Coordinates of C-alpha atoms in Angstrom, one line a residue:
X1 CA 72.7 -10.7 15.5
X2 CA 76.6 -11.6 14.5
X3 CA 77.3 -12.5 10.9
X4 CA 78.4 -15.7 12.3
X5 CA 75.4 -16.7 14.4
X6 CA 74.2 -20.5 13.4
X7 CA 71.6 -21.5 15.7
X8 CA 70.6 -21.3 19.4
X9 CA 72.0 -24.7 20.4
X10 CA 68.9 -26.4 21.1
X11 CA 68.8 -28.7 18.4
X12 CA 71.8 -29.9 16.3
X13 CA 72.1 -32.0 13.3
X14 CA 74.3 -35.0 13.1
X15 CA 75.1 -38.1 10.6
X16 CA 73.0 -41.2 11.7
X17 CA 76.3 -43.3 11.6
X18 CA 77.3 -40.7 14.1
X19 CA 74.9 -41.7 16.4
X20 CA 74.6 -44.3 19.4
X21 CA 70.6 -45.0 20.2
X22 CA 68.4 -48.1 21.0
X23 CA 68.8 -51.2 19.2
X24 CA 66.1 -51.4 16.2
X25 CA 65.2 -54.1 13.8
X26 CA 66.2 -51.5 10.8
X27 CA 69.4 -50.7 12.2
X28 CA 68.7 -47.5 12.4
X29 CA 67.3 -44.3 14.6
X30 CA 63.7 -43.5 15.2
X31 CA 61.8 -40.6 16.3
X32 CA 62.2 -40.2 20.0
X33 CA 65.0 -42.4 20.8
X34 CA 67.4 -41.1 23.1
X35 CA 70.3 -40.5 22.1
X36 CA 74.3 -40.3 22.6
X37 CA 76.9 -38.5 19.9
X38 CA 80.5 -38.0 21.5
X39 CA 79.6 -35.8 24.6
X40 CA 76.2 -34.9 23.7
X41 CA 73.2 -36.2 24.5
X42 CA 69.4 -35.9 23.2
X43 CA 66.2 -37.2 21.6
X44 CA 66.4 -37.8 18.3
X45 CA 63.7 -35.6 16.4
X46 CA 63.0 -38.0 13.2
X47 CA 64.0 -41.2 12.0
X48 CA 66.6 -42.5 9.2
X49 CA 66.7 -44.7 6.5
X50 CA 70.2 -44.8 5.8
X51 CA 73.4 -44.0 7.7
X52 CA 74.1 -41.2 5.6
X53 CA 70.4 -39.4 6.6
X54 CA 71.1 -36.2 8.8
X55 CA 69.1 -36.5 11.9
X56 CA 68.0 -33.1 14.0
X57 CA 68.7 -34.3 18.0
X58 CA 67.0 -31.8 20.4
X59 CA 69.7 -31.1 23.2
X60 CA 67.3 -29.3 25.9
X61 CA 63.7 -29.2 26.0
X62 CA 61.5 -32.1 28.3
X63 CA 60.4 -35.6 26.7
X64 CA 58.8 -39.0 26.9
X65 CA 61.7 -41.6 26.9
X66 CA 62.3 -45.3 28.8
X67 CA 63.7 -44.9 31.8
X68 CA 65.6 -48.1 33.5
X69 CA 65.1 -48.4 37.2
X70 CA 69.0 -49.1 37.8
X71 CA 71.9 -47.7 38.9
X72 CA 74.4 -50.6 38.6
X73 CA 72.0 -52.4 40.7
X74 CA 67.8 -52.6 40.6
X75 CA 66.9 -48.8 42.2
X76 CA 63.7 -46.7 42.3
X77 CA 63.8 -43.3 40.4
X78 CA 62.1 -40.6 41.9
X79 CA 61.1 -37.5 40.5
X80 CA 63.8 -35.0 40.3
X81 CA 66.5 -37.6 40.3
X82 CA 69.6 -36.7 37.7
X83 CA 69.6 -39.5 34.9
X84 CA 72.6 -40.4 32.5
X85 CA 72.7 -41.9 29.1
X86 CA 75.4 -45.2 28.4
X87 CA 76.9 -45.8 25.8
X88 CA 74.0 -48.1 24.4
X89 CA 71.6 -45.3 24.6
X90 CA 70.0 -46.5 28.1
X91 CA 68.6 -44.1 30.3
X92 CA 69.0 -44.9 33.9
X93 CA 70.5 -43.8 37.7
X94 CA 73.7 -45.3 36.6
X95 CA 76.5 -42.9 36.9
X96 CA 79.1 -44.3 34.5
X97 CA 76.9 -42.6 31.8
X98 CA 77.1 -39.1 30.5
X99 CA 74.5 -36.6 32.2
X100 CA 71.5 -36.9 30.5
X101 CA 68.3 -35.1 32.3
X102 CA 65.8 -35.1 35.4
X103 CA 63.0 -37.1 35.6
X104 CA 59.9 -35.7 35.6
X105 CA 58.2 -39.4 36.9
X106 CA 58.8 -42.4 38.9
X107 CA 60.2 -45.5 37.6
X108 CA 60.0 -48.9 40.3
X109 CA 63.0 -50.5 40.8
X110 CA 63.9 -52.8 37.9
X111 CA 61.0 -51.8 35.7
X112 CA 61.3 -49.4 32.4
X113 CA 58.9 -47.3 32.1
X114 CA 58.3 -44.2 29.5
X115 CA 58.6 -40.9 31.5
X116 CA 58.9 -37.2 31.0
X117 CA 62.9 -36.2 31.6
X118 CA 64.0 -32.5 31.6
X119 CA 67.2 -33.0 29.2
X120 CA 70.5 -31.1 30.5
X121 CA 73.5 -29.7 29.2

């Protein structure tokens, strides 16, 4: 392996404050949530306390997250439909988002539900 090899890719480490996820009552992230940081997009693979905690986000891999039956409008996801991530961390059909995975579940039209999503990079 190169002298300058760091890691596979998979998961990357990043400064809460860096991060966009879910709206919580600390503040802060939690194990699970999905997640936005510039161009990339994840789950988040523990929680924070602080803004200045370093938080491992998992860039590929398949996981449970809430899934918004939208895209702009109220719409059904199907299984195998591409999902993106807005910018306030909201998984859905809606396009204006950056790429985020492909469900692995349904979701009815207008409902969120917690499904598996293959993430993508």
């Amino acid at each position: 392996m190169a002298d300058n090899y760091i890691n596979d890719g998979k998961i990357l480490t990043f400064l809460e404050s860096a991060i966009t996820h879910p709206t919580h009552s600390s503040g802060f992230v939690e194990s699970g949530d999905p997640v936005v940081i510039g161009d990339f997009a994840g789950v988040a693979l523990s929680s924070a306390a602080a803004a200045t905690d370093e938080i491992a986000v998992a860039l590929e891999g398949v996981y449970e997250v809430s899934v918004t039956g939208t895209n702009g409008s109220n719409v059904a996801v199907a299984i195998g439909d591409l999902l993106y991530i807005s910018t306030a961390a909201l998984v859905s059909k809606t396009t204006s988002g950056k790429v985020f995975g492909i469900a692995h579940g349904a979701v009815q039209s207008g409902a969120t539900t917690a499904i598996n999503v293959k993430l993508s990079r």
